[in-house]
Amino acid sequence: MWFGLAGPTGVPARRLPPFETGEWADALAGWWRSCPAPFVNDPDAGSRAGNKITSLEHAAEEGLTVPDTLVTNDPDQALAFCHAYGSAGVIAKSLNSHYVELDGRRHSLFTRVLSAADLALLPATLAAAPCVFQPLLDSRLELRVTVVDEQVFAASTATADLAAAGLAGSGDVRRVRRAVPMTAHCLDDDVAHRCVRLVAGLGLRYAALDLIVTPDGDHVFLDLNPRGGWWFAEQRAGLPISDAVAGLLS
């Protein structure tokens, strides 16, 4: 059984109070834990693996290079981290969902490169919730690596193509994939094996990973999504990922 996102149905379109939220969470968890069909992915494993701190730690344990990372809600720590990297720049991203509701409207809070205006807002806003800060790394390729059991499918977007389209430094290639070419990429065998071990070690059978390749050819792990989409990589880079996923469910 494919497990994507689960939430309550048949309830009013409003924010649920803590009691109702907890009751729905326990009801859904009890159902899938008692279901005899195997899940792709196991919901509990997917929840653990979806934590950015957990995935970064496991990636480092598997020998993948990970960026310097700060998770904090302390504005002073965040500003010191940003100033340490100076003109190189720093990106910020959420720990959990990238959706945020403002004035009754749902917005996507993608990874972003922090501007001077963003830094000025940190003292007044960051204390409310922790955020992930990482240096903006120089790259020549951005990779989407889809792992299906032991099969690895990699698609690349060239940083030069992003720059040509005026999109370099956008911080999150999900916002711009339609504007730039994406091609099948032959991933280094050692990196591919480490990605497979990372996914399996987290108790997953499927995951979408984001990496970059630096100008020196080093591969840097950025993120892992147990429910990440694969269709854009399949369609634009010609990768047979759907067949591999179907094999998990047959």
PDB file of C-alpha atoms in Angstrom:
ATOM      1  CA  MET A   1       0.000   0.000   0.000  1.00  0.00           C
ATOM      2  CA  TRP A   2       1.358   3.407  -0.976  1.00  0.00           C
ATOM      3  CA  PHE A   3       1.281   5.842   1.939  1.00  0.00           C
ATOM      4  CA  GLY A   4       1.301   9.525   1.085  1.00  0.00           C
ATOM      5  CA  LEU A   5      -0.190  12.136   3.365  1.00  0.00           C
ATOM      6  CA  ALA A   6      -2.936  11.168   5.808  1.00  0.00           C
ATOM      7  CA  GLY A   7      -5.396  13.500   7.426  1.00  0.00           C
ATOM      8  CA  PRO A   8      -8.976  13.503   8.733  1.00  0.00           C
ATOM      9  CA  THR A   9     -11.819  13.601   6.213  1.00  0.00           C
ATOM     10  CA  GLY A  10     -15.375  14.765   6.638  1.00  0.00           C
ATOM     11  CA  VAL A  11     -14.475  17.445   9.189  1.00  0.00           C
ATOM     12  CA  PRO A  12     -14.984  21.204   8.812  1.00  0.00           C
ATOM     13  CA  ALA A  13     -12.280  23.074   6.930  1.00  0.00           C
ATOM     14  CA  ARG A  14     -10.864  24.764   9.988  1.00  0.00           C
ATOM     15  CA  ARG A  15      -7.914  24.392  12.288  1.00  0.00           C
ATOM     16  CA  LEU A  16      -8.632  21.587  14.743  1.00  0.00           C
ATOM     17  CA  PRO A  17      -8.074  22.187  18.475  1.00  0.00           C
ATOM     18  CA  PRO A  18      -5.321  20.111  20.140  1.00  0.00           C
ATOM     19  CA  PHE A  19      -7.728  17.506  21.547  1.00  0.00           C
ATOM     20  CA  GLU A  20      -9.381  16.745  18.200  1.00  0.00           C
ATOM     21  CA  THR A  21      -6.010  16.775  16.426  1.00  0.00           C
ATOM     22  CA  GLY A  22      -4.638  14.206  18.881  1.00  0.00           C
ATOM     23  CA  GLU A  23      -7.713  11.985  18.568  1.00  0.00           C
ATOM     24  CA  TRP A  24      -7.484  11.941  14.770  1.00  0.00           C
ATOM     25  CA  ALA A  25      -3.747  11.239  14.894  1.00  0.00           C
ATOM     26  CA  ASP A  26      -4.237   8.268  17.243  1.00  0.00           C
ATOM     27  CA  ALA A  27      -7.157   6.880  15.208  1.00  0.00           C
ATOM     28  CA  LEU A  28      -5.202   6.989  11.947  1.00  0.00           C
ATOM     29  CA  ALA A  29      -2.038   5.593  13.547  1.00  0.00           C
ATOM     30  CA  GLY A  30      -4.005   2.739  15.094  1.00  0.00           C
ATOM     31  CA  TRP A  31      -5.519   1.880  11.731  1.00  0.00           C
ATOM     32  CA  TRP A  32      -2.284   1.720   9.761  1.00  0.00           C
ATOM     33  CA  ARG A  33      -0.403  -0.108  12.497  1.00  0.00           C
ATOM     34  CA  SER A  34      -3.079  -2.822  12.525  1.00  0.00           C
ATOM     35  CA  CYS A  35      -3.369  -3.052   8.727  1.00  0.00           C
ATOM     36  CA  PRO A  36      -1.899  -6.358   7.452  1.00  0.00           C
ATOM     37  CA  ALA A  37      -0.744  -4.856   4.140  1.00  0.00           C
ATOM     38  CA  PRO A  38       2.864  -3.596   4.016  1.00  0.00           C
ATOM     39  CA  PHE A  39       3.207   0.136   3.466  1.00  0.00           C
ATOM     40  CA  VAL A  40       5.556   2.043   1.209  1.00  0.00           C
ATOM     41  CA  ASN A  41       6.753   3.687   3.314  1.00  0.00           C
ATOM     42  CA  ASP A  42       5.976   2.490   6.810  1.00  0.00           C
ATOM     43  CA  PRO A  43       4.255   5.577   8.287  1.00  0.00           C
ATOM     44  CA  ASP A  44       6.229   5.573  11.529  1.00  0.00           C
ATOM     45  CA  ALA A  45       9.538   5.188   9.684  1.00  0.00           C
ATOM     46  CA  GLY A  46       8.506   7.893   7.242  1.00  0.00           C
ATOM     47  CA  SER A  47       7.702  10.274  10.070  1.00  0.00           C
ATOM     48  CA  ARG A  48      11.110   9.717  11.681  1.00  0.00           C
ATOM     49  CA  ALA A  49      13.000   9.976   8.394  1.00  0.00           C
ATOM     50  CA  GLY A  50      11.169  13.157   7.434  1.00  0.00           C
ATOM     51  CA  ASN A  51      12.841  14.982  10.314  1.00  0.00           C
ATOM     52  CA  LYS A  52      15.640  17.074   8.787  1.00  0.00           C
ATOM     53  CA  ILE A  53      17.907  16.714  11.825  1.00  0.00           C
ATOM     54  CA  THR A  54      17.524  12.919  11.745  1.00  0.00           C
ATOM     55  CA  SER A  55      18.191  12.610   8.012  1.00  0.00           C
ATOM     56  CA  LEU A  56      21.265  14.865   8.185  1.00  0.00           C
ATOM     57  CA  GLU A  57      22.724  12.848  11.068  1.00  0.00           C
ATOM     58  CA  HIS A  58      22.128   9.526   9.292  1.00  0.00           C
ATOM     59  CA  ALA A  59      23.548  10.899   6.033  1.00  0.00           C
ATOM     60  CA  ALA A  60      26.743  11.900   7.830  1.00  0.00           C
ATOM     61  CA  GLU A  61      26.939   8.464   9.457  1.00  0.00           C
ATOM     62  CA  GLU A  62      26.752   6.895   5.975  1.00  0.00           C
ATOM     63  CA  GLY A  63      29.714   8.978   4.869  1.00  0.00           C
ATOM     64  CA  LEU A  64      27.807  11.517   2.793  1.00  0.00           C
ATOM     65  CA  THR A  65      29.042  15.092   3.006  1.00  0.00           C
ATOM     66  CA  VAL A  66      26.530  17.363   4.739  1.00  0.00           C
ATOM     67  CA  PRO A  67      26.613  21.167   5.023  1.00  0.00           C
ATOM     68  CA  ASP A  68      27.323  23.060   8.208  1.00  0.00           C
ATOM     69  CA  THR A  69      23.887  23.323   9.825  1.00  0.00           C
ATOM     70  CA  LEU A  70      22.351  25.384  12.610  1.00  0.00           C
ATOM     71  CA  VAL A  71      18.868  24.709  13.981  1.00  0.00           C
ATOM     72  CA  THR A  72      17.788  27.423  16.373  1.00  0.00           C
ATOM     73  CA  ASN A  73      15.146  29.931  17.397  1.00  0.00           C
ATOM     74  CA  ASP A  74      17.787  32.185  18.970  1.00  0.00           C
ATOM     75  CA  PRO A  75      18.174  35.310  16.785  1.00  0.00           C
ATOM     76  CA  ASP A  76      21.660  36.023  18.139  1.00  0.00           C
ATOM     77  CA  GLN A  77      22.906  32.536  17.202  1.00  0.00           C
ATOM     78  CA  ALA A  78      21.280  32.796  13.774  1.00  0.00           C
ATOM     79  CA  LEU A  79      22.762  36.224  13.052  1.00  0.00           C
ATOM     80  CA  ALA A  80      26.218  35.101  14.190  1.00  0.00           C
ATOM     81  CA  PHE A  81      25.974  32.090  11.860  1.00  0.00           C
ATOM     82  CA  CYS A  82      24.912  34.295   8.949  1.00  0.00           C
ATOM     83  CA  HIS A  83      27.642  36.863   9.568  1.00  0.00           C
ATOM     84  CA  ALA A  84      30.252  34.095   9.749  1.00  0.00           C
ATOM     85  CA  TYR A  85      29.532  33.234   6.109  1.00  0.00           C
ATOM     86  CA  GLY A  86      29.385  36.867   5.032  1.00  0.00           C
ATOM     87  CA  SER A  87      28.966  37.435   1.317  1.00  0.00           C
ATOM     88  CA  ALA A  88      28.806  33.683   0.592  1.00  0.00           C
ATOM     89  CA  GLY A  89      25.228  33.757   1.823  1.00  0.00           C
ATOM     90  CA  VAL A  90      23.004  31.585   4.001  1.00  0.00           C
ATOM     91  CA  ILE A  91      19.781  29.754   3.245  1.00  0.00           C
ATOM     92  CA  ALA A  92      16.891  29.106   5.616  1.00  0.00           C
ATOM     93  CA  LYS A  93      14.280  26.365   5.507  1.00  0.00           C
ATOM     94  CA  SER A  94      11.577  24.934   7.706  1.00  0.00           C
ATOM     95  CA  LEU A  95      12.062  21.853   9.857  1.00  0.00           C
ATOM     96  CA  ASN A  96       8.683  20.315   9.094  1.00  0.00           C
ATOM     97  CA  SER A  97       5.999  21.265   6.587  1.00  0.00           C
ATOM     98  CA  HIS A  98       6.746  24.037   4.119  1.00  0.00           C
ATOM     99  CA  TYR A  99       3.086  25.121   4.211  1.00  0.00           C
ATOM    100  CA  VAL A 100       2.057  28.137   6.256  1.00  0.00           C
ATOM    101  CA  GLU A 101      -1.359  29.745   6.645  1.00  0.00           C
ATOM    102  CA  LEU A 102      -1.533  33.537   6.685  1.00  0.00           C
ATOM    103  CA  ASP A 103      -4.803  35.477   6.783  1.00  0.00           C
ATOM    104  CA  GLY A 104      -6.737  32.343   5.853  1.00  0.00           C
ATOM    105  CA  ARG A 105      -4.596  31.583   2.783  1.00  0.00           C
ATOM    106  CA  ARG A 106      -2.144  28.703   2.418  1.00  0.00           C
ATOM    107  CA  HIS A 107       1.369  29.537   1.214  1.00  0.00           C
ATOM    108  CA  SER A 108       4.442  27.443   0.373  1.00  0.00           C
ATOM    109  CA  LEU A 109       7.466  28.359   2.464  1.00  0.00           C
ATOM    110  CA  PHE A 110      10.271  27.155   0.205  1.00  0.00           C
ATOM    111  CA  THR A 111      13.967  27.200   1.022  1.00  0.00           C
ATOM    112  CA  ARG A 112      15.223  30.747   0.495  1.00  0.00           C
ATOM    113  CA  VAL A 113      18.460  32.657   0.407  1.00  0.00           C
ATOM    114  CA  LEU A 114      18.386  35.204   3.227  1.00  0.00           C
ATOM    115  CA  SER A 115      18.534  38.841   2.197  1.00  0.00           C
ATOM    116  CA  ALA A 116      19.565  41.801   4.340  1.00  0.00           C
ATOM    117  CA  ALA A 117      15.856  42.500   4.874  1.00  0.00           C
ATOM    118  CA  ASP A 118      15.320  38.920   6.083  1.00  0.00           C
ATOM    119  CA  LEU A 119      18.186  39.241   8.567  1.00  0.00           C
ATOM    120  CA  ALA A 120      16.691  42.432   9.930  1.00  0.00           C
ATOM    121  CA  LEU A 121      13.456  40.564  10.704  1.00  0.00           C
ATOM    122  CA  LEU A 122      15.101  37.713  12.641  1.00  0.00           C
ATOM    123  CA  PRO A 123      15.182  39.408  16.069  1.00  0.00           C
ATOM    124  CA  ALA A 124      11.415  39.977  15.958  1.00  0.00           C
ATOM    125  CA  THR A 125      10.287  36.737  14.326  1.00  0.00           C
ATOM    126  CA  LEU A 126      12.654  33.817  14.905  1.00  0.00           C
ATOM    127  CA  ALA A 127      11.878  33.281  18.609  1.00  0.00           C
ATOM    128  CA  ALA A 128       8.432  31.883  17.711  1.00  0.00           C
ATOM    129  CA  ALA A 129       9.832  28.671  16.151  1.00  0.00           C
ATOM    130  CA  PRO A 130      13.198  27.081  15.251  1.00  0.00           C
ATOM    131  CA  CYS A 131      14.499  27.263  11.718  1.00  0.00           C
ATOM    132  CA  VAL A 132      17.241  25.491   9.738  1.00  0.00           C
ATOM    133  CA  PHE A 133      20.181  27.617   8.570  1.00  0.00           C
ATOM    134  CA  GLN A 134      22.882  26.415   6.169  1.00  0.00           C
ATOM    135  CA  PRO A 135      25.525  28.153   4.036  1.00  0.00           C
ATOM    136  CA  LEU A 136      24.692  28.735   0.392  1.00  0.00           C
ATOM    137  CA  LEU A 137      27.080  26.326  -1.326  1.00  0.00           C
ATOM    138  CA  ASP A 138      28.697  26.842  -4.695  1.00  0.00           C
ATOM    139  CA  SER A 139      27.516  24.176  -7.128  1.00  0.00           C
ATOM    140  CA  ARG A 140      27.624  23.140 -10.748  1.00  0.00           C
ATOM    141  CA  LEU A 141      24.752  20.631 -10.581  1.00  0.00           C
ATOM    142  CA  GLU A 142      21.635  20.188  -8.471  1.00  0.00           C
ATOM    143  CA  LEU A 143      20.555  16.545  -8.229  1.00  0.00           C
ATOM    144  CA  ARG A 144      17.252  14.879  -7.514  1.00  0.00           C
ATOM    145  CA  VAL A 145      18.051  11.302  -6.517  1.00  0.00           C
ATOM    146  CA  THR A 146      15.131   8.887  -6.211  1.00  0.00           C
ATOM    147  CA  VAL A 147      15.831   5.646  -4.361  1.00  0.00           C
ATOM    148  CA  VAL A 148      13.428   2.714  -4.823  1.00  0.00           C
ATOM    149  CA  ASP A 149      14.749  -0.190  -2.727  1.00  0.00           C
ATOM    150  CA  GLU A 150      18.188  -0.719  -4.298  1.00  0.00           C
ATOM    151  CA  GLN A 151      17.423   1.119  -7.536  1.00  0.00           C
ATOM    152  CA  VAL A 152      18.751   4.658  -7.876  1.00  0.00           C
ATOM    153  CA  PHE A 153      17.516   7.231 -10.398  1.00  0.00           C
ATOM    154  CA  ALA A 154      19.289  10.584 -10.619  1.00  0.00           C
ATOM    155  CA  ALA A 155      18.279  13.689 -12.546  1.00  0.00           C
ATOM    156  CA  SER A 156      20.378  16.832 -12.735  1.00  0.00           C
ATOM    157  CA  THR A 157      19.802  20.526 -13.255  1.00  0.00           C
ATOM    158  CA  ALA A 158      22.876  22.550 -14.234  1.00  0.00           C
ATOM    159  CA  THR A 159      23.545  25.618 -12.117  1.00  0.00           C
ATOM    160  CA  ALA A 160      24.645  27.391 -15.297  1.00  0.00           C
ATOM    161  CA  ASP A 161      21.154  26.841 -16.745  1.00  0.00           C
ATOM    162  CA  LEU A 162      19.642  28.333 -13.609  1.00  0.00           C
ATOM    163  CA  ALA A 163      21.929  31.340 -13.978  1.00  0.00           C
ATOM    164  CA  ALA A 164      21.063  31.728 -17.663  1.00  0.00           C
ATOM    165  CA  ALA A 165      17.387  31.796 -16.747  1.00  0.00           C
ATOM    166  CA  GLY A 166      18.066  34.405 -14.060  1.00  0.00           C
ATOM    167  CA  LEU A 167      17.240  31.879 -11.345  1.00  0.00           C
ATOM    168  CA  ALA A 168      20.628  31.208  -9.771  1.00  0.00           C
ATOM    169  CA  GLY A 169      20.540  31.473  -6.006  1.00  0.00           C
ATOM    170  CA  SER A 170      16.782  30.880  -5.912  1.00  0.00           C
ATOM    171  CA  GLY A 171      17.372  28.574  -2.939  1.00  0.00           C
ATOM    172  CA  ASP A 172      14.825  25.922  -3.911  1.00  0.00           C
ATOM    173  CA  VAL A 173      14.832  24.420  -7.392  1.00  0.00           C
ATOM    174  CA  ARG A 174      11.245  23.149  -6.913  1.00  0.00           C
ATOM    175  CA  ARG A 175      10.069  26.643  -7.790  1.00  0.00           C
ATOM    176  CA  VAL A 176      11.894  26.741 -11.119  1.00  0.00           C
ATOM    177  CA  ARG A 177      12.121  23.212 -12.537  1.00  0.00           C
ATOM    178  CA  ARG A 178       9.810  23.967 -15.459  1.00  0.00           C
ATOM    179  CA  ALA A 179      12.039  26.829 -16.554  1.00  0.00           C
ATOM    180  CA  VAL A 180      15.306  24.890 -16.931  1.00  0.00           C
ATOM    181  CA  PRO A 181      16.406  21.591 -18.527  1.00  0.00           C
ATOM    182  CA  MET A 182      16.631  18.441 -16.414  1.00  0.00           C
ATOM    183  CA  THR A 183      18.577  15.428 -17.649  1.00  0.00           C
ATOM    184  CA  ALA A 184      19.331  11.881 -16.521  1.00  0.00           C
ATOM    185  CA  HIS A 185      22.526  11.793 -14.484  1.00  0.00           C
ATOM    186  CA  CYS A 186      24.988   8.948 -13.963  1.00  0.00           C
ATOM    187  CA  LEU A 187      25.526   9.073 -10.228  1.00  0.00           C
ATOM    188  CA  ASP A 188      28.886   8.064  -8.794  1.00  0.00           C
ATOM    189  CA  ASP A 189      28.653   4.433  -7.633  1.00  0.00           C
ATOM    190  CA  ASP A 190      29.959   5.157  -4.152  1.00  0.00           C
ATOM    191  CA  VAL A 191      27.488   8.009  -3.644  1.00  0.00           C
ATOM    192  CA  ALA A 192      24.652   5.842  -4.986  1.00  0.00           C
ATOM    193  CA  HIS A 193      25.488   3.022  -2.542  1.00  0.00           C
ATOM    194  CA  ARG A 194      25.572   5.479   0.356  1.00  0.00           C
ATOM    195  CA  CYS A 195      22.177   6.857  -0.667  1.00  0.00           C
ATOM    196  CA  VAL A 196      20.718   3.330  -0.758  1.00  0.00           C
ATOM    197  CA  ARG A 197      22.160   2.552   2.678  1.00  0.00           C
ATOM    198  CA  LEU A 198      20.827   5.830   4.049  1.00  0.00           C
ATOM    199  CA  VAL A 199      17.288   5.116   2.849  1.00  0.00           C
ATOM    200  CA  ALA A 200      17.328   1.497   4.060  1.00  0.00           C
ATOM    201  CA  GLY A 201      18.883   2.493   7.383  1.00  0.00           C
ATOM    202  CA  LEU A 202      15.975   4.846   7.992  1.00  0.00           C
ATOM    203  CA  GLY A 203      13.549   1.961   7.493  1.00  0.00           C
ATOM    204  CA  LEU A 204      12.362   3.228   4.108  1.00  0.00           C
ATOM    205  CA  ARG A 205      11.869   1.591   0.737  1.00  0.00           C
ATOM    206  CA  TYR A 206      11.372   4.827  -1.158  1.00  0.00           C
ATOM    207  CA  ALA A 207      12.773   8.333  -0.769  1.00  0.00           C
ATOM    208  CA  ALA A 208      13.650  11.393  -2.829  1.00  0.00           C
ATOM    209  CA  LEU A 209      16.990  12.993  -1.984  1.00  0.00           C
ATOM    210  CA  ASP A 210      18.373  16.401  -2.907  1.00  0.00           C
ATOM    211  CA  LEU A 211      22.120  16.761  -3.406  1.00  0.00           C
ATOM    212  CA  ILE A 212      24.433  19.203  -5.125  1.00  0.00           C
ATOM    213  CA  VAL A 213      27.682  18.627  -6.977  1.00  0.00           C
ATOM    214  CA  THR A 214      30.290  21.289  -6.235  1.00  0.00           C
ATOM    215  CA  PRO A 215      32.656  22.707  -8.882  1.00  0.00           C
ATOM    216  CA  ASP A 216      35.300  20.318  -7.497  1.00  0.00           C
ATOM    217  CA  GLY A 217      33.026  17.315  -8.055  1.00  0.00           C
ATOM    218  CA  ASP A 218      32.119  16.714  -4.399  1.00  0.00           C
ATOM    219  CA  HIS A 219      28.583  15.503  -3.651  1.00  0.00           C
ATOM    220  CA  VAL A 220      26.799  17.232  -0.771  1.00  0.00           C
ATOM    221  CA  PHE A 221      23.609  15.852   0.768  1.00  0.00           C
ATOM    222  CA  LEU A 222      20.952  18.490   1.444  1.00  0.00           C
ATOM    223  CA  ASP A 223      17.659  16.818   2.229  1.00  0.00           C
ATOM    224  CA  LEU A 224      15.548  13.653   2.152  1.00  0.00           C
ATOM    225  CA  ASN A 225      11.802  13.385   1.646  1.00  0.00           C
ATOM    226  CA  PRO A 226      10.126   9.991   2.292  1.00  0.00           C
ATOM    227  CA  ARG A 227       7.119  11.169   0.259  1.00  0.00           C
ATOM    228  CA  GLY A 228       8.936  13.253  -2.340  1.00  0.00           C
ATOM    229  CA  GLY A 229       7.483  13.351  -5.836  1.00  0.00           C
ATOM    230  CA  TRP A 230       9.189  11.630  -8.747  1.00  0.00           C
ATOM    231  CA  TRP A 231       6.974  12.420 -11.722  1.00  0.00           C
ATOM    232  CA  PHE A 232       8.786  15.588 -12.826  1.00  0.00           C
ATOM    233  CA  ALA A 233      12.144  13.749 -12.864  1.00  0.00           C
ATOM    234  CA  GLU A 234      10.580  10.841 -14.741  1.00  0.00           C
ATOM    235  CA  GLN A 235       8.887  13.020 -17.347  1.00  0.00           C
ATOM    236  CA  ARG A 236      11.674  15.518 -17.929  1.00  0.00           C
ATOM    237  CA  ALA A 237      14.723  13.271 -17.575  1.00  0.00           C
ATOM    238  CA  GLY A 238      13.195  10.087 -19.033  1.00  0.00           C
ATOM    239  CA  LEU A 239      13.677   7.960 -15.911  1.00  0.00           C
ATOM    240  CA  PRO A 240      11.491   4.835 -15.437  1.00  0.00           C
ATOM    241  CA  ILE A 241      10.724   5.542 -11.800  1.00  0.00           C
ATOM    242  CA  SER A 242       7.007   4.687 -11.983  1.00  0.00           C
ATOM    243  CA  ASP A 243       7.837   1.158 -13.084  1.00  0.00           C
ATOM    244  CA  ALA A 244      10.155   0.744 -10.105  1.00  0.00           C
ATOM    245  CA  VAL A 245       7.538   2.106  -7.683  1.00  0.00           C
ATOM    246  CA  ALA A 246       4.896  -0.167  -9.194  1.00  0.00           C
ATOM    247  CA  GLY A 247       7.233  -3.071  -8.543  1.00  0.00           C
ATOM    248  CA  LEU A 248       7.150  -2.265  -4.832  1.00  0.00           C
ATOM    249  CA  LEU A 249       3.373  -2.460  -4.798  1.00  0.00           C
ATOM    250  CA  SER A 250       2.908  -5.616  -6.851  1.00  0.00           C
TER     251      SER A 250
END
